[in-house]
C-alpha positions as a LaTeX table, in Angstrom:
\begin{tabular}{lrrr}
\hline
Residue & $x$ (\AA) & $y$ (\AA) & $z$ (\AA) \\
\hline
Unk1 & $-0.44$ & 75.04 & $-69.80$ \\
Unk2 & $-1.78$ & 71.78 & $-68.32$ \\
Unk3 & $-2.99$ & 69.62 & $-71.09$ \\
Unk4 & $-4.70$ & 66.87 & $-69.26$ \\
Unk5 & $-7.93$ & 68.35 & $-70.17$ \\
Unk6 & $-6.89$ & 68.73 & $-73.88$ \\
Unk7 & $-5.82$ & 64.89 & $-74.40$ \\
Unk8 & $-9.32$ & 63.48 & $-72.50$ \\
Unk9 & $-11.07$ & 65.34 & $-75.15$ \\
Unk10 & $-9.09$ & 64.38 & $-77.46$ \\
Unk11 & $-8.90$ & 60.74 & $-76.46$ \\
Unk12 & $-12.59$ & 60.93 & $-76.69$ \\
Unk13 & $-12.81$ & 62.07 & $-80.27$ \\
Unk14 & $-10.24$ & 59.62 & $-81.12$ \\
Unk15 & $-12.42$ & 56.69 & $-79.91$ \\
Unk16 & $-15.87$ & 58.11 & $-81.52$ \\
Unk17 & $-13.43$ & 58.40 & $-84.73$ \\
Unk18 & $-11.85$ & 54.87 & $-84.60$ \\
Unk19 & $-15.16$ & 53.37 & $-83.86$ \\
Unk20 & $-16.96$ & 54.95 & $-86.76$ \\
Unk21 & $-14.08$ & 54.02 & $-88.84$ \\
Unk22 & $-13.52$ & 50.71 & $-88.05$ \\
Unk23 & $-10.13$ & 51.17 & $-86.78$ \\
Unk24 & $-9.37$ & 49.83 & $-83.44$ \\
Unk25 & $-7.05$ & 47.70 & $-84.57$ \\
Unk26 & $-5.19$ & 50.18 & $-86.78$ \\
Unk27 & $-1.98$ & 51.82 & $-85.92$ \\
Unk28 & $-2.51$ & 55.40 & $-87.22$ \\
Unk29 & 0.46 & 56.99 & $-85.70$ \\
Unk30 & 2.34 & 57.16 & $-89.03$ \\
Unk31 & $-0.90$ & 58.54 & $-90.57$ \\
Unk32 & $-1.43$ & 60.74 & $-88.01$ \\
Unk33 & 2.71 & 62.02 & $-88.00$ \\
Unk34 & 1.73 & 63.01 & $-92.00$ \\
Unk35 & $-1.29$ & 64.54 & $-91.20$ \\
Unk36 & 0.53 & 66.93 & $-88.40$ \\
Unk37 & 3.13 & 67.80 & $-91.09$ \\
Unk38 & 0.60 & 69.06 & $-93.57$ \\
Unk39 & $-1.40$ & 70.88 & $-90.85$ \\
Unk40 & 1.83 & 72.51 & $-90.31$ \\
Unk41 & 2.33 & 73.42 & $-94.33$ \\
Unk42 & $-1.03$ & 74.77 & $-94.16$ \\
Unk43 & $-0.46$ & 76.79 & $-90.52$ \\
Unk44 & 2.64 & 77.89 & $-92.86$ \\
Unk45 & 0.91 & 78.72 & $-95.63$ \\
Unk46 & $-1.78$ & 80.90 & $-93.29$ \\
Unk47 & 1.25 & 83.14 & $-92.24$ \\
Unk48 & 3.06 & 83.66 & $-95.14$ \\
Unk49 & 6.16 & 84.23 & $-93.35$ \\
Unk50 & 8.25 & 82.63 & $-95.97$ \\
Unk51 & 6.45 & 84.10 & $-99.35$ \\
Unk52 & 9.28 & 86.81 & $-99.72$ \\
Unk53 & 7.79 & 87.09 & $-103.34$ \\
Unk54 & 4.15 & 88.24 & $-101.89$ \\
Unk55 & 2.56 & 91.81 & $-100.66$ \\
Unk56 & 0.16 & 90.10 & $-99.42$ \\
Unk57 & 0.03 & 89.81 & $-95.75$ \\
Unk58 & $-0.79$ & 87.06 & $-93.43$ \\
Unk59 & $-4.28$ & 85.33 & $-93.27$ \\
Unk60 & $-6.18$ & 87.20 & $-90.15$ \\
Unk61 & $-5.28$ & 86.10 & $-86.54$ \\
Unk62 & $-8.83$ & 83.26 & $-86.29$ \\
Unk63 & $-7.53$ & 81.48 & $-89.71$ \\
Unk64 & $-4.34$ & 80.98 & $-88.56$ \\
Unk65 & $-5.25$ & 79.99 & $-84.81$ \\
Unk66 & $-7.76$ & 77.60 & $-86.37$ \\
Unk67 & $-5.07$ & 76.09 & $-88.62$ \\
Unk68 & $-2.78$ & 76.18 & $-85.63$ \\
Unk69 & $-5.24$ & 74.17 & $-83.37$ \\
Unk70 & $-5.63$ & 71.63 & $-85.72$ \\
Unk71 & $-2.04$ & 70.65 & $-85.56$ \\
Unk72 & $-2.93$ & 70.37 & $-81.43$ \\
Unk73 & $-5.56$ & 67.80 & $-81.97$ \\
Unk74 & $-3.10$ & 65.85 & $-84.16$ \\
Unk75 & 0.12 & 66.40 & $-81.49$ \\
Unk76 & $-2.32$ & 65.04 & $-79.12$ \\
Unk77 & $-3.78$ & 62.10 & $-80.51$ \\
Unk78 & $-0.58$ & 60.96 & $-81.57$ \\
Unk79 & 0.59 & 61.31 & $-77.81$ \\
Unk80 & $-2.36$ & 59.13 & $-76.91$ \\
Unk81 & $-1.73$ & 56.70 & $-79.33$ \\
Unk82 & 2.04 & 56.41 & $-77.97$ \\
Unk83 & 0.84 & 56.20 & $-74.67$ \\
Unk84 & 3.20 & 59.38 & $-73.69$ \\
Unk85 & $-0.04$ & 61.65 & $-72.29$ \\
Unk86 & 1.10 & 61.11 & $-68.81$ \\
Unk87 & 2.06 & 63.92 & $-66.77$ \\
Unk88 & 2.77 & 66.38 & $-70.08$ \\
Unk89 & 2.76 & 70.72 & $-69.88$ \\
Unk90 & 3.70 & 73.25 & $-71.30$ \\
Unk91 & 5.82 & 75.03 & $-69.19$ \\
Unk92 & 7.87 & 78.17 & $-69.69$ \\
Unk93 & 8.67 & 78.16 & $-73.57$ \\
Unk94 & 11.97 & 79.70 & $-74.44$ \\
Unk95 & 12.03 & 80.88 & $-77.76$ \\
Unk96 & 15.00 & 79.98 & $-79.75$ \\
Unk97 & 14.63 & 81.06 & $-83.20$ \\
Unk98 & 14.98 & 84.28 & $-84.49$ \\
Unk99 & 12.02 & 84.38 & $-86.45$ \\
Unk100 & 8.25 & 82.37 & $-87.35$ \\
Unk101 & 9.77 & 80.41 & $-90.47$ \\
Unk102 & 12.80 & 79.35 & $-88.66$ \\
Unk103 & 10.57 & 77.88 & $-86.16$ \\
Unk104 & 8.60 & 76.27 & $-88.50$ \\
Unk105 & 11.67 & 74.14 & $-89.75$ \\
Unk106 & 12.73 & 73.65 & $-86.08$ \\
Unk107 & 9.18 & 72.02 & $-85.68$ \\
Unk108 & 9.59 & 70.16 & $-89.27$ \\
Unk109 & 12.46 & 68.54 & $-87.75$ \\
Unk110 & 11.28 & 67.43 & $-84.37$ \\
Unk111 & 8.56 & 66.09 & $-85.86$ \\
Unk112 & 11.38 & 63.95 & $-88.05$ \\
Unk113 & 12.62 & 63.38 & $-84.99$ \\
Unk114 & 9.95 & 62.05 & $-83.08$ \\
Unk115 & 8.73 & 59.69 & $-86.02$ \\
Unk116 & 12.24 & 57.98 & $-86.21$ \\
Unk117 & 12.51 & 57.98 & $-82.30$ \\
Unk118 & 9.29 & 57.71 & $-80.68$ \\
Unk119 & 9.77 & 58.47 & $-76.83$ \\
Unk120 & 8.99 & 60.54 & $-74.50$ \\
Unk121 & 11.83 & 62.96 & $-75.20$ \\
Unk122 & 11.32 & 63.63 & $-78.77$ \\
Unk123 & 7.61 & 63.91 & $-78.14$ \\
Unk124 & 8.39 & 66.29 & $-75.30$ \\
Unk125 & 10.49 & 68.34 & $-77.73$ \\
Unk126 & 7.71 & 68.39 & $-80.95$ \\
Unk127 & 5.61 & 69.16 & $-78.21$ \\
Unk128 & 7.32 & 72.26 & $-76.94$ \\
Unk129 & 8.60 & 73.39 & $-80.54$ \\
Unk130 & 4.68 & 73.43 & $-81.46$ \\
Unk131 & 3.78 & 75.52 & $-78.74$ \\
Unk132 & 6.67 & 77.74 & $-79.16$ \\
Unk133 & 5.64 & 78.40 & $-82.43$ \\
Unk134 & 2.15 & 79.34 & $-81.15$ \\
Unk135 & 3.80 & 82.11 & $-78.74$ \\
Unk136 & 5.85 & 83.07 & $-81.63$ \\
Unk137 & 2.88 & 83.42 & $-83.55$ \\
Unk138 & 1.09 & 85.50 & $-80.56$ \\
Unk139 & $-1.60$ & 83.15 & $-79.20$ \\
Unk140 & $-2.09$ & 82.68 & $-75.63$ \\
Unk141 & $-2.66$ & 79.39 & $-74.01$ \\
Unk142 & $-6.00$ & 80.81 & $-73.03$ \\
Unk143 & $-6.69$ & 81.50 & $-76.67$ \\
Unk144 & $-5.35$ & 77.99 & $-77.58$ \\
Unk145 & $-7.66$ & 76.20 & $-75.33$ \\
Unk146 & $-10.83$ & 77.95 & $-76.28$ \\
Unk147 & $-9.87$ & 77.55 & $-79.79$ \\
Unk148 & $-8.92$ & 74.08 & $-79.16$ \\
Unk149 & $-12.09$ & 73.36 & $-77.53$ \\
Unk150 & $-14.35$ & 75.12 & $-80.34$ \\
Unk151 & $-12.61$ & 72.72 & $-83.13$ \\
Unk152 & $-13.15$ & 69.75 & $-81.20$ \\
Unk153 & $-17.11$ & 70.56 & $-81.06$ \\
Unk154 & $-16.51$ & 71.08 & $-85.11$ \\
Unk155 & $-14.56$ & 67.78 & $-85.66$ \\
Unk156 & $-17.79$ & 65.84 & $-84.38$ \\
Unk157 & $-19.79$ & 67.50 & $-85.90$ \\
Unk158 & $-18.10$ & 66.89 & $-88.97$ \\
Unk159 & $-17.95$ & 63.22 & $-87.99$ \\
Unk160 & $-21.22$ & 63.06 & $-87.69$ \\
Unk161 & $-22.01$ & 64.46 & $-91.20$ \\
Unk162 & $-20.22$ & 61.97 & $-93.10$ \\
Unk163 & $-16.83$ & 64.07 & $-93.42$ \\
\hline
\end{tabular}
């Protein structure tokens, strides 16, 4: 999946953000590494694949694509604001864990990872582990883009609303 076109948009919403904010001279990446590991809770919490207490099944396939996308636009802007945009895919994801919530600590840790060591390795890597977990969850990078795409129209809307 070539991004390129994913991080312009994003880099655009990022600026409209910053300058309604006030924040150009802010460095968000911290911020933005919390907000990425509650958008991941949440994606969790969407699937249920760890409530072994629960009948109840997962949240239907939009929810948890739209809660999935959301941790994109976060993954992204935090590769903007490290300046590691250049020249990043998605290539052919292996899938290493045996199951969704396994993956979901494997991304809780490179994301650990990456906010102790920010280069273009460990971004690489929380980069790859999200996407993984998208396969692993059954989207296609088709289905990630147009999703993508429709929550980015959303977030300026929202922006524009006084969210």
């Amino acid at each position: 999946m070539d991004l390129r076109e994913l991080f312009e948009m994003q880099k655009g919403l990022d600026i409209h953000i910053a300058e309604k904010h006030q924040l150009q001279t802010d460095s968000l990446i911290s911020r933005k590494v919390l907000a990425l590991l509650v958008e991941l809770g949440e994606l969790a919490n969407e699937t249920r694949c760890f409530k072994f207490w629960s009948v109840k099944g997962a949240s239907p396939k939009e929810v948890i694509l739209e809660e999935f996308v959301d941790g994109v636009h976060f993954i992204l802007s935090i590769g903007l604001d490290c300046g590691l945009e250049r020249d990043v895919q998605v290539e052919e994801l292996v899938i290493e864990e045996e199951n969704v919530t396994n993956q979901f600590l494997s991304m809780y840790e490179t994301v650990h990872r990456f906010s102790a060591e920010r280069s273009m390795d460990t971004y690489r890597s929380m980069l790859e582990s999200y996407f993984i977990l998208g396969k692993m969850l059954g989207f296609t990078s088709d289905e990630i883009k147009e999703a993508y795409i429709s929550k980015n129209e959303v977030n300026y809307k929202r922006q524009k609303e006084g969210y």
